[in-house]
Short mmCIF file of C-alpha atoms and ligand atoms in Angstrom, two decimals:
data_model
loop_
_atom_site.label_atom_id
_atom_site.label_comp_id
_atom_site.label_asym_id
_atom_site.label_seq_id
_atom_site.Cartn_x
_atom_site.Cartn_y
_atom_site.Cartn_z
CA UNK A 1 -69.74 19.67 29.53
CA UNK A 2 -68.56 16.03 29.89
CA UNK A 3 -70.85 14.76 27.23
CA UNK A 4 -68.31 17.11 24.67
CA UNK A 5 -65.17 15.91 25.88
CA UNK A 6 -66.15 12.56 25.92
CA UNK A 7 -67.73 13.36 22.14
CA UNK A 8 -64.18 14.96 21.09
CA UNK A 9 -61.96 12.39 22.96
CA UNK A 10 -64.42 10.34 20.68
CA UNK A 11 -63.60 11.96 17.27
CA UNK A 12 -60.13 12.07 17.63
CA UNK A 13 -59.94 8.34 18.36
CA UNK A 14 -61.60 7.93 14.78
CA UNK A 15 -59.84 9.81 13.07
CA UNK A 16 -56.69 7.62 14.67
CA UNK A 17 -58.93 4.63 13.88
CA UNK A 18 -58.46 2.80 17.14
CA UNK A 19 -61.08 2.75 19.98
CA UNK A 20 -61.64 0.62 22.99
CA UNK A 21 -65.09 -1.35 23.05
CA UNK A 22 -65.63 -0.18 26.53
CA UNK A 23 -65.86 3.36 25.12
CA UNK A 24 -67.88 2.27 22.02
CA UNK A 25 -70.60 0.72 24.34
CA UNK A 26 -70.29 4.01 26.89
CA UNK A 27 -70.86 6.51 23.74
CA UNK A 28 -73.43 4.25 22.16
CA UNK A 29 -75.38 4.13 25.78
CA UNK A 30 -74.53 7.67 27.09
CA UNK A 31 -73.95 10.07 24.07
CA UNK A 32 -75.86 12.34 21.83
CA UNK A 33 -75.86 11.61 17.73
CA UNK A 34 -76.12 15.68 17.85
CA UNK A 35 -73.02 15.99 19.95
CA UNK A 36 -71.12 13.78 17.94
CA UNK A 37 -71.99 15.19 14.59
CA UNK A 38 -70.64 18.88 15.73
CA UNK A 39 -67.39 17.59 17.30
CA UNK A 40 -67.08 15.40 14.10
CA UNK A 41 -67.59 18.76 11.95
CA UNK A 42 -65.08 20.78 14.32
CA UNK A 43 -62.43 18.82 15.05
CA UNK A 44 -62.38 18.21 10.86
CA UNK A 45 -62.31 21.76 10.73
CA UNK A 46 -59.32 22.23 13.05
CA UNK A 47 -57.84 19.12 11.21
CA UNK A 48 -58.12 21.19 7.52
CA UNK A 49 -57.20 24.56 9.19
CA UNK A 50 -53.70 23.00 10.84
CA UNK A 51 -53.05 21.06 7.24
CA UNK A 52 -53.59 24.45 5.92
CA UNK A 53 -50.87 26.07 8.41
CA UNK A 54 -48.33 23.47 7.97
CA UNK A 55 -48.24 24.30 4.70
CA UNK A 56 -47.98 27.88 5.16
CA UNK A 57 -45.24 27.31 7.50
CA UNK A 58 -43.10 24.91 5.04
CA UNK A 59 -43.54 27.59 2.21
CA UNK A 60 -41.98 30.53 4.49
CA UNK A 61 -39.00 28.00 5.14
CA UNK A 62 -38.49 28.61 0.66
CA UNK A 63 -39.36 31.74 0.58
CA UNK B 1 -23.06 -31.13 -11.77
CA UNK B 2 -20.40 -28.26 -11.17
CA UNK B 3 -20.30 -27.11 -14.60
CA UNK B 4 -23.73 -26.73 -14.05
CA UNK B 5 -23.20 -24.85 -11.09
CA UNK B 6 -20.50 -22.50 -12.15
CA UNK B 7 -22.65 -21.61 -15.36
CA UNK B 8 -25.32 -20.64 -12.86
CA UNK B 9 -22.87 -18.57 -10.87
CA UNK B 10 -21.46 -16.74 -13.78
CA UNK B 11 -25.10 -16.12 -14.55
CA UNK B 12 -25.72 -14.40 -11.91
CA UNK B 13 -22.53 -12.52 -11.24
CA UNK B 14 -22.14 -11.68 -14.87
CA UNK B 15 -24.98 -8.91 -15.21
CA UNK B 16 -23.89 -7.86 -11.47
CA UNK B 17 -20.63 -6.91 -12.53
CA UNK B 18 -21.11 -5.80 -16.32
CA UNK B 19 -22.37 -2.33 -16.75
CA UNK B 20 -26.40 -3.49 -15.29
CA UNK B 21 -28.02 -1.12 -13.98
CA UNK B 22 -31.60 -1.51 -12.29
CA UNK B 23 -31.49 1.27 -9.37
CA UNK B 24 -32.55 4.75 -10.32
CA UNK B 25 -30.58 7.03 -12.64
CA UNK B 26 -28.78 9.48 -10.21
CA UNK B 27 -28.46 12.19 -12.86
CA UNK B 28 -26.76 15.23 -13.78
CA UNK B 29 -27.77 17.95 -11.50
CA UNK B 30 -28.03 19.07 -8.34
CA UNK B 31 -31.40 18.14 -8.36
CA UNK B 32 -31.44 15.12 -9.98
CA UNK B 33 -29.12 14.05 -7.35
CA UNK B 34 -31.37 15.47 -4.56
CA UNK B 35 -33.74 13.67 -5.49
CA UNK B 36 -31.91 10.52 -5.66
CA UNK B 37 -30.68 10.94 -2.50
CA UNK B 38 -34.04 11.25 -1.31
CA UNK B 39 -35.36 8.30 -3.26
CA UNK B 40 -32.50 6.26 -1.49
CA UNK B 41 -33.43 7.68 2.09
CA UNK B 42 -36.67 6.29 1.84
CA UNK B 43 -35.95 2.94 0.01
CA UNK B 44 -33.60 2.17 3.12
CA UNK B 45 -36.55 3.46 5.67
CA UNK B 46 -38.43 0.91 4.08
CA UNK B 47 -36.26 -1.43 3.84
CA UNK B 48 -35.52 -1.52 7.71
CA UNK B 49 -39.46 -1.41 8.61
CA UNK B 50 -39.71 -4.60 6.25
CA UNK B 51 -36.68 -6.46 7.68
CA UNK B 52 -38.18 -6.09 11.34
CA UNK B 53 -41.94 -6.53 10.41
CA UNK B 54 -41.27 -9.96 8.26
CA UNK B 55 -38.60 -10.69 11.02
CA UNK B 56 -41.26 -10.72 13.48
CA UNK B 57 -43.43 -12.71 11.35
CA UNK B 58 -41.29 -15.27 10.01
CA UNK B 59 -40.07 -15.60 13.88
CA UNK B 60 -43.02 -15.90 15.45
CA UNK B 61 -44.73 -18.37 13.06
CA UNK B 62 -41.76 -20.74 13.20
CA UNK B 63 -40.99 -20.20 17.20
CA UNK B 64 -44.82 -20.60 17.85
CA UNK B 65 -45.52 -23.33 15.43
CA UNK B 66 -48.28 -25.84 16.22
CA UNK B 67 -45.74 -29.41 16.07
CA UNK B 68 -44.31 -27.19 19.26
CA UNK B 69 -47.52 -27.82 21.01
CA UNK B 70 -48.25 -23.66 20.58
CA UNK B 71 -52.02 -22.71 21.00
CA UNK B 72 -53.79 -19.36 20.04
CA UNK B 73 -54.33 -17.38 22.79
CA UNK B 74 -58.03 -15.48 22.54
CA UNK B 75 -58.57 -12.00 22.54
CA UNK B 76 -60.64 -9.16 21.42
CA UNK B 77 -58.55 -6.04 21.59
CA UNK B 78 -55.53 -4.56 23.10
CA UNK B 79 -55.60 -0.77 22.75
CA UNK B 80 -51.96 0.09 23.92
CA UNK B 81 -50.86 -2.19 21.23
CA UNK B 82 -53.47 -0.50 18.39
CA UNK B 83 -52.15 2.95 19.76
CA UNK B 84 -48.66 2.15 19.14
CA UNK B 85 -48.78 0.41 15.99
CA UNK B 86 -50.85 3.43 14.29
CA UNK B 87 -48.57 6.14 15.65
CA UNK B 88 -45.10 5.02 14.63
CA UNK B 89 -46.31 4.53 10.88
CA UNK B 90 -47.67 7.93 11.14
CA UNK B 91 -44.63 9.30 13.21
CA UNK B 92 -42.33 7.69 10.31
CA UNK B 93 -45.03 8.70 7.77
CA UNK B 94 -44.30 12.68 8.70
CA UNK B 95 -40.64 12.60 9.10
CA UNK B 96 -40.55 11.07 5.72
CA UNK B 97 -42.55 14.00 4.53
CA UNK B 98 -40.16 16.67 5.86
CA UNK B 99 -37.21 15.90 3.78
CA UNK B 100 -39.68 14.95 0.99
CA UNK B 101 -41.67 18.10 0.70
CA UNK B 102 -38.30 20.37 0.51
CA UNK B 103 -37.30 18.28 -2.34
CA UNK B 104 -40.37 19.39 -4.01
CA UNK B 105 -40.26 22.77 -2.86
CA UNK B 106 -36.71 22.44 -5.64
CA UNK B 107 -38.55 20.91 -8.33
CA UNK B 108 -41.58 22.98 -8.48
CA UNK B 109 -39.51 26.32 -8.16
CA UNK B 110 -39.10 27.43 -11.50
CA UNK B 111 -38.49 31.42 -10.70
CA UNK B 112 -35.12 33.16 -11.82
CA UNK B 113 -34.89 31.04 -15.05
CA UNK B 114 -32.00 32.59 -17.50
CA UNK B 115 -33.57 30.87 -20.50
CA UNK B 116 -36.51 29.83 -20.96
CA UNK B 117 -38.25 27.32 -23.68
CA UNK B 118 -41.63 26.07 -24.41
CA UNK B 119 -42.22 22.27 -25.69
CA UNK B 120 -44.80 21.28 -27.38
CA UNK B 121 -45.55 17.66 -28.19
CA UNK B 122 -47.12 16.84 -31.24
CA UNK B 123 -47.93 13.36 -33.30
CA UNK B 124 -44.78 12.33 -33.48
CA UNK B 125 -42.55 15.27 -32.85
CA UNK B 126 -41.26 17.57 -30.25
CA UNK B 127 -41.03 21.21 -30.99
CA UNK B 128 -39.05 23.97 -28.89
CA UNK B 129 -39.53 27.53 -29.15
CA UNK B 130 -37.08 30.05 -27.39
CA UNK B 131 -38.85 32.68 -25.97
CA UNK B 132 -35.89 35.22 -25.28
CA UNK B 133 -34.58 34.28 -28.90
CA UNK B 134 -36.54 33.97 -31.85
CA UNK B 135 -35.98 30.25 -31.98
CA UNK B 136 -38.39 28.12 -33.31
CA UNK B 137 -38.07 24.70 -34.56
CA UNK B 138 -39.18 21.34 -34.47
CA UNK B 139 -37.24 18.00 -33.37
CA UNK B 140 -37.97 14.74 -35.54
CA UNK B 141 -36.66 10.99 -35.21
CA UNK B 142 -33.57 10.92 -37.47
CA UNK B 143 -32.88 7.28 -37.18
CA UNK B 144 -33.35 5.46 -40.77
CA UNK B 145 -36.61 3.54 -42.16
CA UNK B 146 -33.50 0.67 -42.95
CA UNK B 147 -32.75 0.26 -38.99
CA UNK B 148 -36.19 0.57 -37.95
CA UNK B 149 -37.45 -2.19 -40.65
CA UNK B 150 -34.34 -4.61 -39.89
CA UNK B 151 -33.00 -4.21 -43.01
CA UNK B 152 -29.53 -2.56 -41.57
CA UNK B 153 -27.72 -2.68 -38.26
CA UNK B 154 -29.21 -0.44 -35.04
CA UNK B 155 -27.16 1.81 -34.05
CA UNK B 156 -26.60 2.34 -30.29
CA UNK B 157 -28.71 5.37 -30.43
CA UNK B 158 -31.38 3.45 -32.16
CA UNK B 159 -34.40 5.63 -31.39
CA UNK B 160 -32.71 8.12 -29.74
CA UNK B 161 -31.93 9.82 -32.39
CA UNK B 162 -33.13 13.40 -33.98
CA UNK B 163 -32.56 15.58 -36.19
CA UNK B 164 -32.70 19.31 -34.67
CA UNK B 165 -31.54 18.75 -30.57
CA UNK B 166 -33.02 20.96 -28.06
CA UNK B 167 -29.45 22.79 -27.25
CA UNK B 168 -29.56 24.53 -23.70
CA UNK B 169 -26.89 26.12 -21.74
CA UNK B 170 -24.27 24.64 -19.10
CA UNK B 171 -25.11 25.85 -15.74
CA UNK B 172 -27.67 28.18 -16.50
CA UNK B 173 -31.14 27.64 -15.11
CA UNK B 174 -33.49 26.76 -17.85
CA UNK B 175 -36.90 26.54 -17.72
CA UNK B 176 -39.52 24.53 -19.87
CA UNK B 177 -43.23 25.09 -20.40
CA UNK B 178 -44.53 22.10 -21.40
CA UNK B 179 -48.05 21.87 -22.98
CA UNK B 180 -49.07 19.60 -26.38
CA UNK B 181 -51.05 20.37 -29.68
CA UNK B 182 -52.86 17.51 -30.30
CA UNK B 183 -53.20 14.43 -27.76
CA UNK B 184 -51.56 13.84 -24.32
CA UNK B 185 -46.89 13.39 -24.80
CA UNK B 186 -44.74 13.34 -21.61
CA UNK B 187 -41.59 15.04 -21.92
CA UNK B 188 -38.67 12.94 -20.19
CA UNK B 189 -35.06 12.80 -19.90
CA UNK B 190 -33.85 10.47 -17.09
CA UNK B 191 -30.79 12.07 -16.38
CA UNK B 192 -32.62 15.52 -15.81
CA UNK B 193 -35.08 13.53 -13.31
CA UNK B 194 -37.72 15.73 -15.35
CA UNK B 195 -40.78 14.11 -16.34
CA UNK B 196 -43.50 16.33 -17.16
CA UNK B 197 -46.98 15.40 -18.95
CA UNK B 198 -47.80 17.61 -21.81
CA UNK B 199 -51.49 18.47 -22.32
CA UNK B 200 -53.25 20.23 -25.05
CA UNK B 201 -54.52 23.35 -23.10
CA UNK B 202 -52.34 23.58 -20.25
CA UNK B 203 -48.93 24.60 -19.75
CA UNK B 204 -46.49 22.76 -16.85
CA UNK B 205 -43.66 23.88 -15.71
CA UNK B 206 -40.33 22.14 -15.16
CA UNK B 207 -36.22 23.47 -14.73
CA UNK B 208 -33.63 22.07 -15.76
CA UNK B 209 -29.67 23.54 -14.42
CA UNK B 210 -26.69 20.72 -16.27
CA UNK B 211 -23.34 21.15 -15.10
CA UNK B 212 -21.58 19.54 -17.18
CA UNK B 213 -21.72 19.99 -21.25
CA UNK B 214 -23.13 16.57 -23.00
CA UNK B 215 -25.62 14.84 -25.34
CA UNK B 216 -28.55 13.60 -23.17
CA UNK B 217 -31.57 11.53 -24.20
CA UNK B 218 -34.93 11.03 -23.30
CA UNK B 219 -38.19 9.75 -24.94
CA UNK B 220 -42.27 10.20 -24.50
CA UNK B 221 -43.39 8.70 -21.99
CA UNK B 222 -47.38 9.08 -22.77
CA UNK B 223 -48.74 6.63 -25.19
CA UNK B 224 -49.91 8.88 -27.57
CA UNK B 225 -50.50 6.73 -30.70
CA UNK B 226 -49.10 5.18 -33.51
CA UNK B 227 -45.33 6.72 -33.07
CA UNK B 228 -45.23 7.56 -29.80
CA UNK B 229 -42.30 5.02 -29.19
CA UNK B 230 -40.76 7.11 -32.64
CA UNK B 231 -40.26 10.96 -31.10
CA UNK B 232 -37.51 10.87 -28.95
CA UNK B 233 -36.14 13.82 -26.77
CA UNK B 234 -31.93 14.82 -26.93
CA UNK B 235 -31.12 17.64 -25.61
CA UNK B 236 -27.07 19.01 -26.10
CA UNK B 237 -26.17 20.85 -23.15
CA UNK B 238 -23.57 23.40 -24.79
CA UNK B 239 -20.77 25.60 -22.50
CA UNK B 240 -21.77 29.07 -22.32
CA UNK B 241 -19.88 30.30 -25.43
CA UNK B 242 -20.92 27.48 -27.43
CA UNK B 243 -24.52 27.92 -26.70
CA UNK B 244 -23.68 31.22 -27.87
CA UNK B 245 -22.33 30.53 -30.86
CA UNK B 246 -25.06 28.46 -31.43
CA UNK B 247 -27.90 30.98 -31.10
CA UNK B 248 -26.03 33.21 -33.71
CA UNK B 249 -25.50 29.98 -36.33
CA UNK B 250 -29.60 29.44 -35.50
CA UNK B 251 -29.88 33.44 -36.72
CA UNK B 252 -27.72 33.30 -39.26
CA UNK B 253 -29.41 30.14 -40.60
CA UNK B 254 -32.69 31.50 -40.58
CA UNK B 255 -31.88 34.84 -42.72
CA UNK B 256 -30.39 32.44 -44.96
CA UNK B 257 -33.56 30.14 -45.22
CA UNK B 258 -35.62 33.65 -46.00
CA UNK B 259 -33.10 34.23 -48.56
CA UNK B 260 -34.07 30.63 -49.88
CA UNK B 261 -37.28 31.29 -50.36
CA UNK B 262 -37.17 33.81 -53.04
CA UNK B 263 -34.84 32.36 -55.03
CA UNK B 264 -35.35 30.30 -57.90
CA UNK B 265 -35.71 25.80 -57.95
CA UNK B 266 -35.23 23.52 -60.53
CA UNK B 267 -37.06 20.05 -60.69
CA UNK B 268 -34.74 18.76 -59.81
CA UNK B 269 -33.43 20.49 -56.62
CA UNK B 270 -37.39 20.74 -55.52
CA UNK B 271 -37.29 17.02 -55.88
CA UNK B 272 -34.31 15.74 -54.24
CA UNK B 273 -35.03 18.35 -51.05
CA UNK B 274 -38.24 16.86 -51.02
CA UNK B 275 -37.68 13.00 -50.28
CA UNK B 276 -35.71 14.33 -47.07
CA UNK B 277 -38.60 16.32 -46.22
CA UNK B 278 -40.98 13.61 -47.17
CA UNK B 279 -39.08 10.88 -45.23
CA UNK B 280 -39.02 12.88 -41.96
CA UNK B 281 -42.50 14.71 -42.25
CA UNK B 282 -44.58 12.58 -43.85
CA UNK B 283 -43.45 8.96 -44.41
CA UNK B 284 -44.52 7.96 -40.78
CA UNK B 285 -48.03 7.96 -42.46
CA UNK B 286 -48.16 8.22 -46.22
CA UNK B 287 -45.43 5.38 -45.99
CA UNK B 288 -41.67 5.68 -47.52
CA UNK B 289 -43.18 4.14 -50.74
CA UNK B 290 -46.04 6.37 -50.74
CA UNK B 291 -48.71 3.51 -50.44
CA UNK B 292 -50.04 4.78 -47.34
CA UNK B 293 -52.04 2.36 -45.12
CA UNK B 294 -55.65 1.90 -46.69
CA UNK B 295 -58.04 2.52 -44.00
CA UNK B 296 -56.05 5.14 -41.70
CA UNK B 297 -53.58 7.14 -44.16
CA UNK B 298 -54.44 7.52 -47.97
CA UNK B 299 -51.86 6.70 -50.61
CA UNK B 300 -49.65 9.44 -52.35
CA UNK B 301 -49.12 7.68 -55.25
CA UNK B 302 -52.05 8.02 -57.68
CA UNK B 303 -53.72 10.00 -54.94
CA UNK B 304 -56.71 12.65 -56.68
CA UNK B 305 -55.05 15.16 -54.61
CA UNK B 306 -51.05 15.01 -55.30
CA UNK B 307 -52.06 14.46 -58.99
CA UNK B 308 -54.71 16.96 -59.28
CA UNK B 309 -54.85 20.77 -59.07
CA UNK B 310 -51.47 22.05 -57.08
CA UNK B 311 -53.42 24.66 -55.12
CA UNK B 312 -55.02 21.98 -53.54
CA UNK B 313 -52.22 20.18 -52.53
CA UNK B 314 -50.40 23.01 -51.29
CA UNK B 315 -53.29 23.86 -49.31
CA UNK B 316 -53.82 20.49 -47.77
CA UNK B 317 -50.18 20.35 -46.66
CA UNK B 318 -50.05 24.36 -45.35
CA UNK B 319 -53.61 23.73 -43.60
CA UNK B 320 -54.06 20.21 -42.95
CA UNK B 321 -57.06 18.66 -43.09
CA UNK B 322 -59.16 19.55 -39.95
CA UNK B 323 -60.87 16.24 -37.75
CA UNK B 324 -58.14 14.25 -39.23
CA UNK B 325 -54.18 13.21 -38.78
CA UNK B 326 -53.15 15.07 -41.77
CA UNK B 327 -52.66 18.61 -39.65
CA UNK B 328 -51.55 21.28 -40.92
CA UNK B 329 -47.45 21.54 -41.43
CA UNK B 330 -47.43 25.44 -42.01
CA UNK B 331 -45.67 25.99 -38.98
CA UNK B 332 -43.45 22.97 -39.29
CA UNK B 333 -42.31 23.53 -43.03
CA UNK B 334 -40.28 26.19 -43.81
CA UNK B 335 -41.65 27.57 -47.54
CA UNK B 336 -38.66 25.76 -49.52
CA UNK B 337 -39.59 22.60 -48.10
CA UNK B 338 -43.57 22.83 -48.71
CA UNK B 339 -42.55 23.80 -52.37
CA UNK B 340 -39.86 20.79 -52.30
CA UNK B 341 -42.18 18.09 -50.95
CA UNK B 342 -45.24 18.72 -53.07
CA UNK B 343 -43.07 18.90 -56.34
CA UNK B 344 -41.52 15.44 -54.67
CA UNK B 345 -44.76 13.77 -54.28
CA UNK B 346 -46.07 15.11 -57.81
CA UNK B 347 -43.45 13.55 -59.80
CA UNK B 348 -41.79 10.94 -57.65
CA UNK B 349 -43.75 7.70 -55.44
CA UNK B 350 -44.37 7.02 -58.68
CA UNK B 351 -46.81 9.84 -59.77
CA UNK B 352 -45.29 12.39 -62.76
CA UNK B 353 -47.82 14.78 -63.20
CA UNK B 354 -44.59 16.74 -64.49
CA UNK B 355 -45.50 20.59 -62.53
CA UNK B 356 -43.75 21.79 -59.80
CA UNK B 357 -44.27 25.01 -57.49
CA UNK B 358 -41.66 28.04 -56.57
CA UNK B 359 -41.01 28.96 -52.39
CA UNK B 360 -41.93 32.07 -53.11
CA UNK B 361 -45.54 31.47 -54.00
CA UNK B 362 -46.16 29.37 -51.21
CA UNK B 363 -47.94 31.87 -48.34
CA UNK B 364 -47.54 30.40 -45.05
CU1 LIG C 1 -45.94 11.44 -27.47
#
């Protein structure tokens, strides 16, 4: 279970594009490519899926 | 030394206080405005951001400058510090967005239009049909060869100049579709804050509601060859009775130009109608003097075709000729002028074959 949040917490500091070396070296020592390429794909798909709803949301405000 | 300096003053001041403008046009609708207003919002965002960041700078590099004995501290990272300066941008990033994306929301909303008109750019015209009305007409550069050529004064609509204006309503939501016949035009009139490409194939949409009645003026803004600095845009923005009034002149005018064509032209007539259909149609390429430009347009004068059999000449002119610039003017030409500019380039440019052809044999 901690391997995942520690993946996620992971992803979402990418996508931010700022990340401590101390975590770099933990994931690099301690993670799993697999893990990270799944939390990559997911938390892109919650990424597309919330652009998606903002825009939903800013169209009912015209409409 | 002071002369010097007052000259340089007055330099200065001069185009501040004369009628210089280098901010954005702020328009004539609510739109226009909206979106200046927006444009404004976000020009002073930036220019806060870009007082403190280079304030910071210039501060630091002059308060920790190395004559003061300053040395570089060494480090690798400081996350707080990465954190913060990636999430304000974004913060300000987003709230820039909100007011942003309702402005677009505006432009892009072209539903509940009371008139609505399609634009289509061609080399080197614009043409507007009406949809509602039975309008139909094309809008060509009407300032002189003599201006353009420096051989008389420009005019302070040099350029900006046609012959048929799109005419629209006052305060009535009009909306274009845009789309082109031949290569990619932009349709653009600043004052609108409408700028719209036009592409062969595809039709954009753009609105338009003026509040106030005037002549405004506008230009291509695609390079799309040789003239595309010579088909400018004015649109006359009528009151609501004029526009009217207008629409039954364009209806009136147009049973009188099928009247035209079955009556009866002399040589003369068919000849003088013709250089101002030449001059506006045609000269652009074949030249005022009819001498063309060897290696892109042919000459008129002595040319196999405007001296040879009229059919073919007719044809040419109704049809074009396909894979090349001479397209086809059937739609463009009413039947009076086809008639009137093939009997002008038969026995004028300095050809006399000495024939001439009726409107009412011309099928277009
Ligand atoms: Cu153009």
């Amino acid at each position: 279970m901690k391997i995942w949040v520690l993946a996620i917490c992971s992803v979402m500091a990418s996508f931010l594009g700022v990340q401590s070396n101390a975590n770099r070296e933990r994931d690099f020592e301690h993670g799993r490519f697999s893990v990270f390429v799944v939390a990559g794909l997911l938390m892109t798909l919650i990424f597309l899926l919330s652009v998606y709803g903002l825009v939903q949301l800013a169209m009912m405000y015209v409409q | 030394m002071t002369k010097a300096i007052t000259l340089a003053i007055s330099l200065i001041a001069a185009p501040a206080s004369a009628d210089w403008q280098i901010n954005m046009n702020q328009g004539v609708t609510a739109l226009s405005r909206e979106i200046f207003d927006l444009h404004m919002l976000i020009f002073w965002i930036c220019v806060v951001i870009g007082v403190a960041v280079f304030g910071v700078m210039f501060y630091s590099i002059f308060k920790f400058r190395k004559s003061k004995g300053a040395v570089a501290e060494h480090w690798h990272e400081n996350t707080t510090v990465e954190v913060v300066w990636t999430v304000i941008p974004s913060i300000i990033l987003i709230a820039m967005a909100i007011p942003a994306t309702a402005t677009l929301m505006d432009m892009y909303d072209t539903s509940e239009a009371d008139v609505e008109i399609q634009v289509t750019g061609h080399q080197w015209k614009w043409r507007y049909q009406y949809l509602d009305e039975d309008i139909d007409f094309f809008s060509n550069l009407a300032t002189s060869r003599q201006e353009i050529t420096n051989e008389a004064a420009k005019n302070p609509n040099y350029l900006l100049e046609v012959d048929n204006p799109l005419v629209i309503p006052a305060n009535k939501k009009v909306r274009f579709l845009i789309t082109a016949n031949d290569v990619i035009h932009s349709w653009w009139v600043p004052h609108f804050a409408v700028k719209k490409d036009a592409i062969p194939g595809f039709i954009n949409e753009s609105w338009v509601k003026v509040e106030e009645p005037g002549v405004y003026r506008g230009q291509c803004t695609e390079l799309c060859g040789k003239d595309h600095g010579f088909m400018p845009i004015v649109v006359e923005v009528k009151s609501e009775a004029d526009y009217q009034q207008w629409v039954s002149d364009q209806r009136a005018m147009k049973l009188a130009m099928a009247g035209e064509a079955s009556k009866e032209f002399s040589m003369n007539e068919l000849v003088a109608k013709g250089e101002g259909v030449y001059n506006t149609a045609c000269a652009g390429c074949h030249q005022p003097n009819g001498q063309g430009i060897p290696g892109a347009f042919p000459a008129i004068t002595g040319s196999t075709i405007a001296t040879g059999a009229i059919d073919t000449h007719v044809d040419i002119i109704i049809n074009g000729k396909s894979g090349t610039a001479m397209q086809a003017f059937r739609e463009q030409l009413s039947a009076v002028d086809i008639a009137a500019v093939v009997t002008y380039q038969r026995n004028a440019l300095g050809n006399s074959v000495g024939d001439l052809v009726q409107p009412n044999t011309i099928k277009n």
